XYZ file of C-alpha atoms in Angstrom:
362
model
C 116.644 85.863 129.248
C 118.109 87.166 132.790
C 117.845 85.747 135.670
C 119.533 85.799 139.305
C 117.838 82.059 140.075
C 119.004 80.293 137.316
C 121.559 76.408 137.821
C 122.902 73.944 136.170
C 124.983 73.556 132.602
C 123.287 71.749 130.189
C 122.928 71.689 126.563
C 122.323 74.430 124.156
C 122.770 72.821 121.103
C 121.888 69.638 119.660
C 122.337 68.502 116.188
C 120.238 64.855 115.335
C 120.290 64.395 111.702
C 120.766 66.906 109.300
C 119.177 69.206 111.481
C 120.598 71.652 114.097
C 118.099 72.579 117.255
C 119.302 75.452 119.919
C 118.214 77.606 121.862
C 117.007 81.323 120.359
C 115.777 84.691 122.716
C 112.113 85.790 119.917
C 111.073 88.668 122.412
C 111.323 88.212 125.561
C 111.069 84.541 125.834
C 113.262 81.839 124.473
C 112.341 79.023 122.384
C 114.197 75.717 120.811
C 114.656 76.772 117.805
C 115.247 74.257 114.241
C 117.751 74.503 112.001
C 117.020 72.636 108.393
C 120.292 72.049 106.036
C 118.614 74.133 103.183
C 119.035 77.576 106.140
C 114.894 77.432 106.881
C 114.485 77.752 111.125
C 111.279 77.065 112.908
C 110.643 77.369 116.480
C 109.846 73.683 118.010
C 108.847 74.579 121.449
C 105.377 75.735 122.533
C 105.374 79.024 122.425
C 104.757 80.116 125.743
C 106.386 83.093 128.470
C 109.499 82.086 129.282
C 112.826 80.857 128.986
C 114.257 77.283 127.880
C 117.725 77.130 130.342
C 119.128 74.237 128.756
C 117.411 70.621 126.558
C 117.718 67.627 125.449
C 116.496 65.471 122.782
C 114.979 62.479 121.397
C 112.850 60.584 118.569
C 110.363 63.918 118.486
C 110.712 64.558 122.071
C 111.801 67.622 124.254
C 112.933 67.601 128.158
C 114.520 70.807 129.609
C 115.104 73.215 132.453
C 112.367 76.276 131.601
C 110.933 78.910 134.003
C 107.673 80.288 133.848
C 104.639 82.377 135.133
C 107.063 84.213 137.158
C 108.224 80.883 138.348
C 111.286 79.309 139.164
C 113.291 76.295 137.380
C 111.368 72.984 136.651
C 111.398 69.901 134.146
C 108.805 69.683 131.270
C 109.178 67.790 128.374
C 106.912 67.986 125.082
C 106.928 66.493 122.113
C 108.969 68.690 118.297
C 106.664 71.411 117.743
C 103.585 71.013 120.438
C 101.523 74.249 121.390
C 101.448 72.684 125.069
C 104.316 71.215 127.327
C 103.991 68.538 130.614
C 105.183 70.118 134.355
C 107.329 66.876 135.587
C 108.672 68.548 138.662
C 107.952 71.125 141.722
C 110.598 71.237 143.073
C 110.418 74.908 143.590
C 106.412 74.998 144.504
C 106.876 75.649 148.484
C 109.291 78.108 148.535
C 106.777 80.062 145.834
C 103.929 79.600 147.542
C 104.646 80.373 151.413
C 106.833 83.185 150.205
C 104.716 86.976 148.325
C 105.523 87.093 145.229
C 104.424 90.654 143.281
C 103.831 90.020 139.796
C 104.985 91.420 136.933
C 102.838 93.644 135.569
C 103.388 95.215 131.467
C 104.398 98.085 131.305
C 105.086 98.171 127.401
C 106.086 101.900 124.947
C 107.008 103.028 121.651
C 109.620 105.661 122.235
C 110.672 109.230 121.007
C 112.220 106.623 117.235
C 109.065 105.394 116.935
C 110.599 101.635 118.304
C 108.494 99.555 121.196
C 110.065 98.955 124.344
C 108.817 95.914 126.178
C 108.732 96.659 129.617
C 107.374 95.516 133.238
C 106.469 97.330 136.482
C 106.796 94.617 140.317
C 104.309 96.471 142.741
C 105.616 96.584 146.364
C 104.085 93.944 148.382
C 101.145 94.773 150.429
C 100.782 97.834 147.633
C 98.519 100.363 148.817
C 97.232 103.005 144.977
C 96.831 105.835 148.554
C 100.265 105.159 149.403
C 103.724 106.725 147.634
C 106.382 105.116 147.596
C 110.246 104.008 146.571
C 111.477 102.748 143.329
C 114.640 101.429 141.488
C 115.075 101.257 137.208
C 117.187 97.905 137.423
C 119.575 97.349 133.961
C 120.193 94.306 132.286
C 123.519 93.625 132.077
C 124.825 92.520 128.199
C 123.691 94.031 126.524
C 123.092 91.426 124.364
C 120.308 90.010 126.873
C 116.763 90.277 128.109
C 114.659 91.078 130.985
C 111.601 88.284 130.222
C 108.328 86.815 132.753
C 110.966 84.643 135.344
C 111.548 85.158 138.874
C 114.186 87.614 139.523
C 115.764 87.178 143.475
C 117.003 90.382 143.989
C 113.536 92.105 142.114
C 110.645 89.932 144.502
C 113.291 91.336 147.351
C 113.567 94.725 146.705
C 109.076 94.647 146.171
C 109.235 93.042 150.121
C 110.184 96.131 151.117
C 108.131 98.513 149.832
C 109.760 99.118 146.391
C 108.512 99.912 142.974
C 111.003 98.232 140.701
C 110.612 98.317 137.260
C 112.782 97.218 134.579
C 112.982 96.844 130.178
C 114.544 96.055 127.301
C 116.035 99.462 125.732
C 118.063 98.981 122.213
C 120.984 97.107 122.029
C 119.067 93.897 123.560
C 118.524 90.133 122.167
C 114.874 88.614 120.951
C 114.471 92.177 117.475
C 116.462 91.430 115.763
C 120.255 93.585 114.052
C 118.714 96.620 114.261
C 117.339 96.647 116.903
C 120.335 95.492 118.942
C 122.803 97.543 116.732
C 123.903 100.700 119.615
C 127.909 100.722 118.423
C 129.587 103.429 117.589
C 128.439 106.547 118.886
C 125.042 105.197 118.822
C 126.520 103.319 122.255
C 125.443 104.755 125.770
C 122.876 107.432 123.122
C 119.752 104.988 122.235
C 120.116 102.802 125.548
C 120.274 105.718 126.960
C 117.030 107.468 125.162
C 115.089 104.557 125.962
C 115.343 104.029 128.934
C 114.545 107.716 130.595
C 111.523 107.297 128.424
C 110.868 104.419 129.980
C 111.376 105.774 133.637
C 109.035 108.792 132.794
C 106.578 106.221 131.266
C 106.865 104.375 134.365
C 106.072 108.143 136.708
C 103.294 108.769 134.629
C 102.189 105.431 134.845
C 101.992 105.277 138.685
C 101.518 108.586 140.915
C 101.943 106.714 143.972
C 105.222 106.745 142.919
C 107.737 109.623 144.722
C 109.741 111.224 141.528
C 112.640 111.484 143.504
C 113.401 108.458 146.509
C 113.488 107.032 142.728
C 116.765 104.425 142.626
C 119.028 103.209 139.997
C 120.961 100.149 139.529
C 122.611 97.657 136.614
C 125.348 95.279 136.261
C 127.946 94.402 134.233
C 126.442 96.873 130.698
C 123.744 97.736 133.329
C 126.636 99.608 135.111
C 127.834 100.708 132.491
C 124.727 102.267 131.808
C 124.811 103.252 135.612
C 127.865 104.879 135.664
C 126.827 107.062 131.853
C 123.250 108.350 133.918
C 125.394 109.528 136.837
C 127.022 111.635 134.332
C 124.413 112.630 132.198
C 121.280 113.260 135.208
C 120.787 113.838 138.324
C 117.730 112.297 138.363
C 118.460 109.743 140.753
C 118.256 109.757 144.045
C 120.592 107.298 144.345
C 122.931 104.202 142.133
C 124.307 100.579 143.072
C 126.817 100.313 140.439
C 128.126 96.432 139.423
C 130.653 94.650 137.441
C 130.196 98.309 135.263
C 132.621 100.043 132.950
C 133.306 103.168 132.908
C 136.785 103.517 131.089
C 136.899 101.455 127.374
C 140.524 102.530 127.014
C 141.032 100.300 130.490
C 138.417 97.725 129.657
C 140.342 97.256 126.009
C 143.473 96.602 127.422
C 142.661 94.458 131.517
C 139.684 92.828 130.519
C 139.497 89.311 128.559
C 137.072 90.397 126.483
C 137.727 94.053 126.018
C 140.172 94.203 123.032
C 137.919 93.203 120.628
C 134.103 94.463 122.605
C 136.019 97.718 121.799
C 136.111 96.981 118.373
C 132.335 96.545 118.876
C 130.651 98.215 120.485
C 132.775 101.747 120.996
C 134.600 101.146 117.067
C 137.365 103.139 117.903
C 140.631 101.520 120.301
C 143.381 103.461 121.347
C 145.893 104.024 119.113
C 143.340 105.144 116.412
C 140.590 106.629 117.428
C 141.165 107.230 121.171
C 139.366 110.730 121.079
C 136.196 108.470 120.934
C 137.119 105.686 123.377
C 136.991 108.748 125.932
C 133.773 110.170 124.430
C 131.935 107.114 124.863
C 133.530 106.677 128.573
C 131.519 107.325 131.717
C 134.606 108.337 133.748
C 135.301 111.157 131.857
C 131.559 113.063 133.179
C 132.448 112.059 136.309
C 133.417 115.139 137.431
C 129.079 116.748 136.743
C 128.094 113.462 139.490
C 126.365 115.250 142.292
C 123.971 111.269 143.022
C 124.693 108.850 145.510
C 126.679 106.228 143.852
C 127.584 102.503 145.961
C 130.644 100.553 143.563
C 130.067 96.273 143.697
C 132.827 94.461 142.668
C 135.025 91.170 142.753
C 138.953 91.260 142.678
C 138.152 88.041 140.074
C 136.739 90.015 137.828
C 138.067 89.064 134.794
C 135.341 90.967 132.231
C 134.670 93.897 134.198
C 137.931 93.962 135.681
C 138.381 96.199 139.760
C 140.093 99.261 137.731
C 136.923 100.739 135.827
C 134.856 100.887 139.418
C 138.443 102.343 141.111
C 139.065 104.975 138.741
C 134.746 105.742 138.752
C 134.998 105.268 142.673
C 137.868 107.697 143.077
C 136.919 110.124 140.686
C 133.406 110.377 142.660
C 135.721 110.984 145.738
C 137.578 113.516 144.052
C 134.712 115.659 142.878
C 132.617 115.703 146.048
C 130.113 113.414 145.445
C 128.919 110.415 148.339
C 130.159 107.125 146.923
C 131.592 103.581 148.311
C 133.120 100.181 147.152
C 132.349 97.426 148.495
C 134.673 95.078 146.718
C 134.464 90.946 146.846
C 137.428 88.980 147.618
C 137.648 85.777 145.129
C 134.376 86.591 143.364
C 134.349 86.093 139.874
C 131.606 88.579 137.064
C 129.187 86.146 137.809
C 128.892 86.840 142.191
C 125.068 87.585 141.658
C 124.494 84.815 139.778
C 127.132 81.494 140.863
C 129.013 83.724 144.263
C 129.366 82.160 147.325
C 126.483 82.332 149.566
C 127.687 84.449 152.255
C 128.744 86.668 149.485
C 125.506 86.907 147.226
C 123.961 88.069 150.912
C 125.879 90.730 151.659
C 126.353 91.751 147.978
C 122.267 92.327 148.546
C 122.534 93.581 151.748
C 124.533 96.363 150.665
C 123.007 96.906 147.812
C 119.189 97.185 149.373
C 121.051 99.160 152.669
C 122.098 101.588 149.871
C 119.184 102.242 148.332
C 117.148 102.210 152.097
C 119.136 105.251 153.051
C 118.721 107.514 149.886
C 114.934 106.325 149.270
C 113.182 105.865 152.711
C 114.811 109.675 153.946
């Protein structure tokens, strides 16, 4: 369950006797699951919305770090199989009580293929339904991950800046089985894109207070791929911030730590046997159609999504007269937004917020 406010490592699985305990995403929540030697499994932590980040287990008792109720990480404990838990710490209460935290409002829908999609909307701080507002669509990475009902700092910041923020779990993500997650090959950038566009339509329908001409979009990693893909397939967004992105599956395959097998899984092609399919799935192919002002955020030690992809897309947009800017962070990795140096994390968020303020608050 994605968040930019998780800390620490910790255990994600443990074998006890002939049973295996591990963290697993179900829907948009993560739980502790027990698998028995016969292959059967059951959820053994309370079925409470949020995310368990790590845990330990001893003599039928769990202790774990979790995020609950749009809050930050705290320690909890429960007995195996219990329906409730005990909160052990309140490290973040002072922060949460002294800042304006906007609630997450569910907005689920059934897409045009009959698939149920989970989504949420965060209203601006001091929201007045008689006013109009800009909005930001935030797309998660992965795509094998999910958004859920946990604290997300950048979203709360934008809400405090007067934005609606909306986000969903399109096809390709975790928590709903293999069929839901399967967007491989020619479905990559199609099924997921359709879900995101239909979700945007639903949000605008539900909230006429959002000015449809002042809607932006951002995302990182897979979300950065989707940002690059979106600007080549629609002009509905007034500004985009593309972070640690993919633009060219050929260079992605040959320059990154997972490229050689990620390509075979995601787009089911390689540069020698099916280069045309790799190019068809690459946002760079459609860069000549881009008109949306686009900011690229990239780290120069990001080996998951190497900076050449962001630079290729940036250069292509410049060549075709599309307003664009690139901000390169030295000495940072793929995890800039979560584990980067504090000064760089502040600068990254300022760059994105300033970009949106420039184009969405005109």
